[in-house]
Amino acid sequence: MFKPTILHFDSIDSTNLEAMRRAKAGAPEGLCIVAREQTRGRGRLDRSWESPRDAGLYASLILRPKFAMNAWPLITLAAALAVQDALMKTIALRANIKWPNDLCVNDRKLCGILAETLETSLGPAAVLGIGINLRNTPNVPAEATSVESETGRAPEVGSLLAALLKSVAEKYEFLDSAKGCEQVIREWCAHSSYSAGRRVRVSLGDENFEGTTRGLENDGALRVETTGGRIRVVRAGDVTALRSMKG
Ligand code: BT5
């Protein structure tokens, strides 16, 4: 049974970095690092995550999954479902999931998820980092949003965190069950407007292309149909919605 234990910090470089340091030192699955601010909050690909004091929820969980490593990318998708669920239950805010790791409201980013894997003395581990903007502050990008901007009030961090950990635990245990992966993918597709029929631009860093989303592969990769009906499978990259919703 997955049981989170929370460790609070006033200020830290990055909750993901602290969770990785502790995982390397043998910390158990379920240890959750939470901070009021991060001085070096991390996004993907060395990007930063703006984490002003008391303006967001910044949390990282140590996981030591027993399921096959090819299913580990599904942790990000399961976490997105958990954030969506927690926001709905805590503050009745409906957020959309954008592949692979964002939650948005009206296409503005409210939450980012960063799952990182590492080797530790106890075997391979994953650190699941979640940042949710609770209040808008001048530091966060203009194209972002916060719970307060969307609902008129910011939830109490403790209650949102409790709901989030409960939901993450449920989805994570689910991933470990028979047919869990298929069900997470099905659930993700039902809860994300990006899953199918959405016109998108995909940026792979050295290459950009446009197409229409056509669901997910078994490992959570996004299928995008380009000209001539060719399906491209995107495992890492950024996806932006284009205006037309028609596929
Ligand atoms: C992410 O990366 O969205 C993953 C963010 C994960 C943050 C959490 S907080 C707790 C834990 N500890 C950490 O150190 N990290 C995790 P990516 O998809 O690469 O998006 C990064 C981009 O989002 C940046 O380049 C900015 O454009 C934008 N951004 C930065 N700060 C933001 C914020 N507070 N709100 C919305 N967008 C932001």
PDB file of C-alpha atoms and ligand atoms in Angstrom:
ATOM      1  CA  MET A   1       0.000   0.000   0.000  1.00  0.00           C
ATOM      2  CA  PHE A   2       1.351   3.408  -1.029  1.00  0.00           C
ATOM      3  CA  LYS A   3       1.593   5.695   2.009  1.00  0.00           C
ATOM      4  CA  PRO A   4       2.962   9.227   1.563  1.00  0.00           C
ATOM      5  CA  THR A   5       4.969  10.934   4.329  1.00  0.00           C
ATOM      6  CA  ILE A   6       5.328  14.697   3.966  1.00  0.00           C
ATOM      7  CA  LEU A   7       8.510  16.641   4.691  1.00  0.00           C
ATOM      8  CA  HIS A   8       8.020  20.433   4.662  1.00  0.00           C
ATOM      9  CA  PHE A   9      10.669  22.987   3.709  1.00  0.00           C
ATOM     10  CA  ASP A  10      10.446  26.744   4.009  1.00  0.00           C
ATOM     11  CA  SER A  11      12.703  27.341   1.005  1.00  0.00           C
ATOM     12  CA  ILE A  12      14.614  24.901  -1.164  1.00  0.00           C
ATOM     13  CA  ASP A  13      16.437  24.840  -4.509  1.00  0.00           C
ATOM     14  CA  SER A  14      13.998  22.329  -6.019  1.00  0.00           C
ATOM     15  CA  THR A  15      11.737  19.760  -4.394  1.00  0.00           C
ATOM     16  CA  ASN A  16      12.660  17.359  -7.228  1.00  0.00           C
ATOM     17  CA  LEU A  17      16.379  17.796  -6.501  1.00  0.00           C
ATOM     18  CA  GLU A  18      15.824  17.236  -2.772  1.00  0.00           C
ATOM     19  CA  ALA A  19      13.702  14.147  -3.447  1.00  0.00           C
ATOM     20  CA  MET A  20      16.429  12.803  -5.779  1.00  0.00           C
ATOM     21  CA  ARG A  21      19.144  13.421  -3.153  1.00  0.00           C
ATOM     22  CA  ARG A  22      17.069  11.558  -0.584  1.00  0.00           C
ATOM     23  CA  ALA A  23      16.137   8.741  -2.977  1.00  0.00           C
ATOM     24  CA  LYS A  24      19.840   8.248  -3.703  1.00  0.00           C
ATOM     25  CA  ALA A  25      20.483   8.057   0.044  1.00  0.00           C
ATOM     26  CA  GLY A  26      17.860   5.285   0.321  1.00  0.00           C
ATOM     27  CA  ALA A  27      14.697   7.185   1.267  1.00  0.00           C
ATOM     28  CA  PRO A  28      11.569   5.035   0.905  1.00  0.00           C
ATOM     29  CA  GLU A  29       8.816   5.237  -1.638  1.00  0.00           C
ATOM     30  CA  GLY A  30       6.155   7.739  -0.603  1.00  0.00           C
ATOM     31  CA  LEU A  31       8.444  10.406   0.843  1.00  0.00           C
ATOM     32  CA  CYS A  32       6.988  13.727  -0.331  1.00  0.00           C
ATOM     33  CA  ILE A  33       9.049  16.910  -0.298  1.00  0.00           C
ATOM     34  CA  VAL A  34       7.013  20.121  -0.141  1.00  0.00           C
ATOM     35  CA  ALA A  35       8.321  23.696  -0.074  1.00  0.00           C
ATOM     36  CA  ARG A  36       6.837  27.178   0.282  1.00  0.00           C
ATOM     37  CA  GLU A  37       9.229  28.398  -2.401  1.00  0.00           C
ATOM     38  CA  GLN A  38      11.833  27.017  -4.794  1.00  0.00           C
ATOM     39  CA  THR A  39      14.887  29.009  -5.795  1.00  0.00           C
ATOM     40  CA  ARG A  40      15.713  26.693  -8.718  1.00  0.00           C
ATOM     41  CA  GLY A  41      12.402  25.085  -9.683  1.00  0.00           C
ATOM     42  CA  ARG A  42      12.918  22.790 -12.657  1.00  0.00           C
ATOM     43  CA  GLY A  43      10.934  22.194 -15.825  1.00  0.00           C
ATOM     44  CA  ARG A  44      11.808  19.737 -18.609  1.00  0.00           C
ATOM     45  CA  LEU A  45      14.970  20.169 -20.670  1.00  0.00           C
ATOM     46  CA  ASP A  46      16.678  22.495 -18.181  1.00  0.00           C
ATOM     47  CA  ARG A  47      13.801  24.937 -18.257  1.00  0.00           C
ATOM     48  CA  SER A  48      12.852  26.661 -15.043  1.00  0.00           C
ATOM     49  CA  TRP A  49       9.642  26.605 -13.061  1.00  0.00           C
ATOM     50  CA  GLU A  50       8.843  29.923 -11.410  1.00  0.00           C
ATOM     51  CA  SER A  51       8.066  29.157  -7.775  1.00  0.00           C
ATOM     52  CA  PRO A  52       7.485  32.341  -5.782  1.00  0.00           C
ATOM     53  CA  ARG A  53       6.912  32.046  -2.059  1.00  0.00           C
ATOM     54  CA  ASP A  54       3.415  30.873  -1.080  1.00  0.00           C
ATOM     55  CA  ALA A  55       2.152  31.380  -4.630  1.00  0.00           C
ATOM     56  CA  GLY A  56       1.957  27.718  -5.543  1.00  0.00           C
ATOM     57  CA  LEU A  57       2.046  24.126  -4.446  1.00  0.00           C
ATOM     58  CA  TYR A  58       5.518  22.674  -5.064  1.00  0.00           C
ATOM     59  CA  ALA A  59       5.757  18.976  -4.238  1.00  0.00           C
ATOM     60  CA  SER A  60       7.856  15.941  -5.228  1.00  0.00           C
ATOM     61  CA  LEU A  61       7.193  12.304  -4.410  1.00  0.00           C
ATOM     62  CA  ILE A  62       9.697   9.461  -4.385  1.00  0.00           C
ATOM     63  CA  LEU A  63       8.410   6.392  -6.246  1.00  0.00           C
ATOM     64  CA  ARG A  64       9.995   2.975  -6.537  1.00  0.00           C
ATOM     65  CA  PRO A  65       7.710   1.386  -9.130  1.00  0.00           C
ATOM     66  CA  LYS A  66       7.557  -2.385  -9.387  1.00  0.00           C
ATOM     67  CA  PHE A  67       5.996  -2.380 -12.846  1.00  0.00           C
ATOM     68  CA  ALA A  68       8.018  -2.657 -16.069  1.00  0.00           C
ATOM     69  CA  MET A  69      10.128   0.368 -16.957  1.00  0.00           C
ATOM     70  CA  ASN A  70       8.456   0.800 -20.334  1.00  0.00           C
ATOM     71  CA  ALA A  71       5.327   1.800 -18.395  1.00  0.00           C
ATOM     72  CA  TRP A  72       7.122   4.462 -16.331  1.00  0.00           C
ATOM     73  CA  PRO A  73       6.211   7.273 -18.775  1.00  0.00           C
ATOM     74  CA  LEU A  74       2.604   6.595 -17.779  1.00  0.00           C
ATOM     75  CA  ILE A  75       3.397   7.984 -14.314  1.00  0.00           C
ATOM     76  CA  THR A  76       3.215  11.503 -15.791  1.00  0.00           C
ATOM     77  CA  LEU A  77      -0.165  10.791 -17.397  1.00  0.00           C
ATOM     78  CA  ALA A  78      -1.526   9.212 -14.199  1.00  0.00           C
ATOM     79  CA  ALA A  79      -0.270  12.217 -12.206  1.00  0.00           C
ATOM     80  CA  ALA A  80      -2.056  14.608 -14.573  1.00  0.00           C
ATOM     81  CA  LEU A  81      -5.296  12.704 -13.947  1.00  0.00           C
ATOM     82  CA  ALA A  82      -4.646  12.926 -10.204  1.00  0.00           C
ATOM     83  CA  VAL A  83      -4.108  16.708 -10.331  1.00  0.00           C
ATOM     84  CA  GLN A  84      -7.261  17.121 -12.404  1.00  0.00           C
ATOM     85  CA  ASP A  85      -9.211  15.055  -9.875  1.00  0.00           C
ATOM     86  CA  ALA A  86      -7.808  16.915  -6.851  1.00  0.00           C
ATOM     87  CA  LEU A  87      -8.578  20.343  -8.346  1.00  0.00           C
ATOM     88  CA  MET A  88     -12.114  19.274  -9.091  1.00  0.00           C
ATOM     89  CA  LYS A  89     -12.688  17.815  -5.612  1.00  0.00           C
ATOM     90  CA  THR A  90     -11.000  20.608  -3.658  1.00  0.00           C
ATOM     91  CA  ILE A  91     -12.109  23.706  -5.514  1.00  0.00           C
ATOM     92  CA  ALA A  92     -14.461  22.537  -8.308  1.00  0.00           C
ATOM     93  CA  LEU A  93     -12.005  23.740 -10.955  1.00  0.00           C
ATOM     94  CA  ARG A  94     -12.122  21.876 -14.262  1.00  0.00           C
ATOM     95  CA  ALA A  95      -8.687  21.784 -15.907  1.00  0.00           C
ATOM     96  CA  ASN A  96      -7.758  20.284 -19.241  1.00  0.00           C
ATOM     97  CA  ILE A  97      -4.782  17.939 -19.608  1.00  0.00           C
ATOM     98  CA  LYS A  98      -2.282  18.835 -22.326  1.00  0.00           C
ATOM     99  CA  TRP A  99       0.102  16.157 -23.463  1.00  0.00           C
ATOM    100  CA  PRO A 100       2.400  15.260 -21.862  1.00  0.00           C
ATOM    101  CA  ASN A 101       2.697  17.138 -18.601  1.00  0.00           C
ATOM    102  CA  ASP A 102       0.533  20.254 -18.337  1.00  0.00           C
ATOM    103  CA  LEU A 103      -2.829  21.146 -16.902  1.00  0.00           C
ATOM    104  CA  CYS A 104      -4.413  24.194 -18.455  1.00  0.00           C
ATOM    105  CA  VAL A 105      -7.505  26.289 -18.083  1.00  0.00           C
ATOM    106  CA  ASN A 106      -8.538  27.996 -21.319  1.00  0.00           C
ATOM    107  CA  ASP A 107      -5.138  27.047 -22.757  1.00  0.00           C
ATOM    108  CA  ARG A 108      -3.296  28.835 -19.952  1.00  0.00           C
ATOM    109  CA  LYS A 109      -0.895  26.726 -17.948  1.00  0.00           C
ATOM    110  CA  LEU A 110      -1.941  26.107 -14.361  1.00  0.00           C
ATOM    111  CA  CYS A 111       0.229  23.118 -13.492  1.00  0.00           C
ATOM    112  CA  GLY A 112       3.392  21.430 -14.715  1.00  0.00           C
ATOM    113  CA  ILE A 113       4.531  17.887 -13.945  1.00  0.00           C
ATOM    114  CA  LEU A 114       8.117  16.678 -14.052  1.00  0.00           C
ATOM    115  CA  ALA A 115       8.831  12.962 -13.573  1.00  0.00           C
ATOM    116  CA  GLU A 116      12.546  12.146 -13.445  1.00  0.00           C
ATOM    117  CA  THR A 117      14.165   8.732 -13.140  1.00  0.00           C
ATOM    118  CA  LEU A 118      17.381   7.903 -11.342  1.00  0.00           C
ATOM    119  CA  GLU A 119      19.512   5.013 -10.119  1.00  0.00           C
ATOM    120  CA  THR A 120      19.744   4.546  -6.367  1.00  0.00           C
ATOM    121  CA  SER A 121      21.331   2.002  -4.043  1.00  0.00           C
ATOM    122  CA  LEU A 122      17.884   0.393  -3.733  1.00  0.00           C
ATOM    123  CA  GLY A 123      17.421   0.199  -7.514  1.00  0.00           C
ATOM    124  CA  PRO A 124      15.861   2.507 -10.071  1.00  0.00           C
ATOM    125  CA  ALA A 125      13.503   5.158  -8.732  1.00  0.00           C
ATOM    126  CA  ALA A 126      11.343   7.952 -10.050  1.00  0.00           C
ATOM    127  CA  VAL A 127      10.701  11.388  -8.610  1.00  0.00           C
ATOM    128  CA  LEU A 128       7.338  12.855  -9.462  1.00  0.00           C
ATOM    129  CA  GLY A 129       7.302  16.656  -9.199  1.00  0.00           C
ATOM    130  CA  ILE A 130       4.111  18.673  -9.368  1.00  0.00           C
ATOM    131  CA  GLY A 131       3.816  22.470  -9.437  1.00  0.00           C
ATOM    132  CA  ILE A 132       0.399  24.103  -9.284  1.00  0.00           C
ATOM    133  CA  ASN A 133      -0.036  27.891  -9.422  1.00  0.00           C
ATOM    134  CA  LEU A 134      -2.340  28.926  -6.617  1.00  0.00           C
ATOM    135  CA  ARG A 135      -1.957  32.703  -6.988  1.00  0.00           C
ATOM    136  CA  ASN A 136      -0.852  34.789  -9.942  1.00  0.00           C
ATOM    137  CA  THR A 137       2.294  36.747  -9.234  1.00  0.00           C
ATOM    138  CA  PRO A 138       4.388  38.943 -11.535  1.00  0.00           C
ATOM    139  CA  ASN A 139       7.146  36.285 -11.725  1.00  0.00           C
ATOM    140  CA  VAL A 140       5.156  33.630 -13.548  1.00  0.00           C
ATOM    141  CA  PRO A 141       4.849  33.824 -17.341  1.00  0.00           C
ATOM    142  CA  ALA A 142       1.982  35.917 -18.739  1.00  0.00           C
ATOM    143  CA  GLU A 143       0.582  32.851 -20.529  1.00  0.00           C
ATOM    144  CA  ALA A 144       0.130  31.070 -17.198  1.00  0.00           C
ATOM    145  CA  THR A 145      -2.839  31.115 -14.866  1.00  0.00           C
ATOM    146  CA  SER A 146      -3.556  30.267 -11.247  1.00  0.00           C
ATOM    147  CA  VAL A 147      -6.356  28.727  -9.240  1.00  0.00           C
ATOM    148  CA  GLU A 148      -7.098  32.138  -7.742  1.00  0.00           C
ATOM    149  CA  SER A 149      -7.401  33.776 -11.175  1.00  0.00           C
ATOM    150  CA  GLU A 150      -9.776  31.086 -12.352  1.00  0.00           C
ATOM    151  CA  THR A 151     -11.970  30.701  -9.296  1.00  0.00           C
ATOM    152  CA  GLY A 152     -11.556  33.918  -7.328  1.00  0.00           C
ATOM    153  CA  ARG A 153      -9.933  32.176  -4.373  1.00  0.00           C
ATOM    154  CA  ALA A 154      -6.807  30.183  -3.668  1.00  0.00           C
ATOM    155  CA  PRO A 155      -7.270  26.860  -1.893  1.00  0.00           C
ATOM    156  CA  GLU A 156      -5.485  26.144   1.338  1.00  0.00           C
ATOM    157  CA  VAL A 157      -2.238  24.354   0.335  1.00  0.00           C
ATOM    158  CA  GLY A 158      -2.615  21.602   2.943  1.00  0.00           C
ATOM    159  CA  SER A 159      -6.050  20.497   1.804  1.00  0.00           C
ATOM    160  CA  LEU A 160      -5.102  20.555  -1.877  1.00  0.00           C
ATOM    161  CA  LEU A 161      -1.954  18.558  -1.100  1.00  0.00           C
ATOM    162  CA  ALA A 162      -3.918  15.970   0.908  1.00  0.00           C
ATOM    163  CA  ALA A 163      -6.420  15.524  -1.946  1.00  0.00           C
ATOM    164  CA  LEU A 164      -3.583  15.370  -4.470  1.00  0.00           C
ATOM    165  CA  LEU A 165      -1.629  12.700  -2.588  1.00  0.00           C
ATOM    166  CA  LYS A 166      -4.755  10.612  -2.134  1.00  0.00           C
ATOM    167  CA  SER A 167      -5.495  10.785  -5.830  1.00  0.00           C
ATOM    168  CA  VAL A 168      -1.860  10.154  -6.872  1.00  0.00           C
ATOM    169  CA  ALA A 169      -1.792   7.086  -4.595  1.00  0.00           C
ATOM    170  CA  GLU A 170      -4.971   5.713  -6.191  1.00  0.00           C
ATOM    171  CA  LYS A 171      -3.743   6.221  -9.754  1.00  0.00           C
ATOM    172  CA  TYR A 172      -0.277   4.894  -8.959  1.00  0.00           C
ATOM    173  CA  GLU A 173      -1.603   1.715  -7.344  1.00  0.00           C
ATOM    174  CA  PHE A 174      -3.846   1.335 -10.338  1.00  0.00           C
ATOM    175  CA  LEU A 175      -0.843   1.444 -12.706  1.00  0.00           C
ATOM    176  CA  ASP A 176       0.581  -1.541 -10.875  1.00  0.00           C
ATOM    177  CA  SER A 177      -2.573  -3.633 -11.375  1.00  0.00           C
ATOM    178  CA  ALA A 178      -3.429  -5.945 -14.263  1.00  0.00           C
ATOM    179  CA  LYS A 179      -4.771  -3.832 -17.126  1.00  0.00           C
ATOM    180  CA  GLY A 180      -3.877  -0.711 -15.088  1.00  0.00           C
ATOM    181  CA  CYS A 181      -1.811   0.800 -17.900  1.00  0.00           C
ATOM    182  CA  GLU A 182      -4.551   0.372 -20.479  1.00  0.00           C
ATOM    183  CA  GLN A 183      -7.058   1.908 -18.116  1.00  0.00           C
ATOM    184  CA  VAL A 184      -4.869   4.913 -17.337  1.00  0.00           C
ATOM    185  CA  ILE A 185      -4.489   5.527 -21.053  1.00  0.00           C
ATOM    186  CA  ARG A 186      -8.212   5.180 -21.604  1.00  0.00           C
ATOM    187  CA  GLU A 187      -8.971   7.514 -18.707  1.00  0.00           C
ATOM    188  CA  TRP A 188      -6.388  10.025 -19.916  1.00  0.00           C
ATOM    189  CA  CYS A 189      -7.899  10.026 -23.410  1.00  0.00           C
ATOM    190  CA  ALA A 190     -11.357  10.631 -21.937  1.00  0.00           C
ATOM    191  CA  HIS A 191     -10.112  13.553 -19.819  1.00  0.00           C
ATOM    192  CA  SER A 192      -7.883  15.412 -22.281  1.00  0.00           C
ATOM    193  CA  SER A 193      -9.120  17.453 -25.236  1.00  0.00           C
ATOM    194  CA  TYR A 194      -5.704  16.804 -26.789  1.00  0.00           C
ATOM    195  CA  SER A 195      -6.161  13.061 -27.151  1.00  0.00           C
ATOM    196  CA  ALA A 196      -7.853  12.852 -30.539  1.00  0.00           C
ATOM    197  CA  GLY A 197      -8.882  15.054 -33.417  1.00  0.00           C
ATOM    198  CA  ARG A 198      -7.007  18.112 -32.187  1.00  0.00           C
ATOM    199  CA  ARG A 199      -4.938  20.162 -34.627  1.00  0.00           C
ATOM    200  CA  VAL A 200      -1.543  20.732 -33.052  1.00  0.00           C
ATOM    201  CA  ARG A 201       1.937  21.967 -33.756  1.00  0.00           C
ATOM    202  CA  VAL A 202       4.617  19.660 -32.380  1.00  0.00           C
ATOM    203  CA  SER A 203       8.060  21.043 -31.515  1.00  0.00           C
ATOM    204  CA  LEU A 204      10.803  18.469 -31.199  1.00  0.00           C
ATOM    205  CA  GLY A 205      13.554  21.035 -30.671  1.00  0.00           C
ATOM    206  CA  ASP A 206      15.284  20.588 -34.013  1.00  0.00           C
ATOM    207  CA  GLU A 207      12.064  20.009 -35.962  1.00  0.00           C
ATOM    208  CA  ASN A 208       8.480  21.305 -35.933  1.00  0.00           C
ATOM    209  CA  PHE A 209       5.481  19.828 -37.661  1.00  0.00           C
ATOM    210  CA  GLU A 210       1.712  20.102 -37.646  1.00  0.00           C
ATOM    211  CA  GLY A 211      -0.925  17.417 -37.573  1.00  0.00           C
ATOM    212  CA  THR A 212      -3.997  16.003 -35.882  1.00  0.00           C
ATOM    213  CA  THR A 213      -3.835  13.987 -32.673  1.00  0.00           C
ATOM    214  CA  ARG A 214      -4.866  10.320 -32.944  1.00  0.00           C
ATOM    215  CA  GLY A 215      -4.680   8.930 -29.397  1.00  0.00           C
ATOM    216  CA  LEU A 216      -1.825   7.430 -27.409  1.00  0.00           C
ATOM    217  CA  GLU A 217       0.526   4.483 -27.816  1.00  0.00           C
ATOM    218  CA  ASN A 218       0.708   1.875 -25.023  1.00  0.00           C
ATOM    219  CA  ASP A 219       3.609   3.717 -23.412  1.00  0.00           C
ATOM    220  CA  GLY A 220       1.800   7.079 -23.434  1.00  0.00           C
ATOM    221  CA  ALA A 221       3.461   8.487 -26.571  1.00  0.00           C
ATOM    222  CA  LEU A 222       1.220  10.791 -28.623  1.00  0.00           C
ATOM    223  CA  ARG A 223       0.133   9.725 -32.118  1.00  0.00           C
ATOM    224  CA  VAL A 224      -0.102  12.607 -34.569  1.00  0.00           C
ATOM    225  CA  GLU A 225      -1.381  12.242 -38.116  1.00  0.00           C
ATOM    226  CA  THR A 226       0.447  14.404 -40.622  1.00  0.00           C
ATOM    227  CA  THR A 227      -0.127  14.981 -44.320  1.00  0.00           C
ATOM    228  CA  GLY A 228      -0.897  11.903 -46.355  1.00  0.00           C
ATOM    229  CA  GLY A 229      -2.259  10.037 -43.334  1.00  0.00           C
ATOM    230  CA  ARG A 230       1.191   9.271 -41.911  1.00  0.00           C
ATOM    231  CA  ILE A 231       1.193   8.681 -38.146  1.00  0.00           C
ATOM    232  CA  ARG A 232       4.122  10.109 -36.231  1.00  0.00           C
ATOM    233  CA  VAL A 233       4.704   8.908 -32.677  1.00  0.00           C
ATOM    234  CA  VAL A 234       5.894  11.669 -30.340  1.00  0.00           C
ATOM    235  CA  ARG A 235       7.712  10.542 -27.192  1.00  0.00           C
ATOM    236  CA  ALA A 236       9.238  13.866 -26.151  1.00  0.00           C
ATOM    237  CA  GLY A 237       8.351  17.329 -27.303  1.00  0.00           C
ATOM    238  CA  ASP A 238       6.052  20.295 -26.883  1.00  0.00           C
ATOM    239  CA  VAL A 239       2.572  20.414 -28.295  1.00  0.00           C
ATOM    240  CA  THR A 240       0.638  23.612 -29.031  1.00  0.00           C
ATOM    241  CA  ALA A 241      -3.009  23.691 -30.060  1.00  0.00           C
ATOM    242  CA  LEU A 242      -3.778  25.207 -33.437  1.00  0.00           C
ATOM    243  CA  ARG A 243      -7.066  27.075 -33.890  1.00  0.00           C
ATOM    244  CA  SER A 244      -9.073  24.544 -35.873  1.00  0.00           C
ATOM    245  CA  MET A 245     -10.469  21.758 -33.722  1.00  0.00           C
ATOM    246  CA  LYS A 246     -11.382  19.662 -36.722  1.00  0.00           C
ATOM    247  CA  GLY A 247      -9.348  16.631 -37.683  1.00  0.00           C
TER     248      GLY A 247
HETATM  249  C1  BT5 B   1       7.053  21.664 -16.607  1.00  0.00           C
HETATM  250  O1  BT5 B   1       8.103  21.747 -17.469  1.00  0.00           O
HETATM  251  O2  BT5 B   1       5.958  22.117 -16.791  1.00  0.00           O
HETATM  252  C2  BT5 B   1       7.378  20.919 -15.313  1.00  0.00           C
HETATM  253  C3  BT5 B   1       7.248  21.798 -14.110  1.00  0.00           C
HETATM  254  C4  BT5 B   1       7.406  21.009 -12.838  1.00  0.00           C
HETATM  255  C5  BT5 B   1       7.464  21.904 -11.654  1.00  0.00           C
HETATM  256  C6  BT5 B   1       7.489  21.129 -10.367  1.00  0.00           C
HETATM  257  S1  BT5 B   1       7.341  22.167  -8.981  1.00  0.00           S
HETATM  258  C7  BT5 B   1       7.764  20.874  -7.921  1.00  0.00           C
HETATM  259  C8  BT5 B   1       8.858  20.078  -8.617  1.00  0.00           C
HETATM  260  N1  BT5 B   1      10.170  20.598  -8.320  1.00  0.00           N
HETATM  261  C9  BT5 B   1      10.773  21.098  -9.422  1.00  0.00           C
HETATM  262  O3  BT5 B   1      11.912  21.604  -9.441  1.00  0.00           O
HETATM  263  N2  BT5 B   1       9.960  20.930 -10.481  1.00  0.00           N
HETATM  264  C10 BT5 B   1       8.726  20.270 -10.122  1.00  0.00           C
HETATM  265  P1  BT5 B   1       7.978  22.271 -18.963  1.00  0.00           P
HETATM  266  O4  BT5 B   1       6.888  21.558 -19.688  1.00  0.00           O
HETATM  267  O5  BT5 B   1       9.351  22.194 -19.499  1.00  0.00           O
HETATM  268  O6  BT5 B   1       7.523  23.773 -18.817  1.00  0.00           O
HETATM  269  C11 BT5 B   1       8.412  24.759 -18.380  1.00  0.00           C
HETATM  270  C12 BT5 B   1       7.923  26.080 -18.972  1.00  0.00           C
HETATM  271  O7  BT5 B   1       6.719  26.504 -18.319  1.00  0.00           O
HETATM  272  C13 BT5 B   1       8.911  27.232 -18.781  1.00  0.00           C
HETATM  273  O8  BT5 B   1       9.868  27.259 -19.798  1.00  0.00           O
HETATM  274  C14 BT5 B   1       7.989  28.455 -18.799  1.00  0.00           C
HETATM  275  O9  BT5 B   1       7.669  28.815 -20.139  1.00  0.00           O
HETATM  276  C15 BT5 B   1       6.700  27.914 -18.191  1.00  0.00           C
HETATM  277  N3  BT5 B   1       6.617  28.225 -16.755  1.00  0.00           N
HETATM  278  C16 BT5 B   1       7.605  28.438 -15.847  1.00  0.00           C
HETATM  279  N4  BT5 B   1       7.113  28.646 -14.639  1.00  0.00           N
HETATM  280  C17 BT5 B   1       5.765  28.565 -14.749  1.00  0.00           C
HETATM  281  C18 BT5 B   1       4.692  28.680 -13.827  1.00  0.00           C
HETATM  282  N5  BT5 B   1       4.867  28.891 -12.520  1.00  0.00           N
HETATM  283  N6  BT5 B   1       3.438  28.558 -14.321  1.00  0.00           N
HETATM  284  C19 BT5 B   1       3.198  28.308 -15.631  1.00  0.00           C
HETATM  285  N7  BT5 B   1       4.164  28.188 -16.549  1.00  0.00           N
HETATM  286  C20 BT5 B   1       5.447  28.317 -16.107  1.00  0.00           C
END
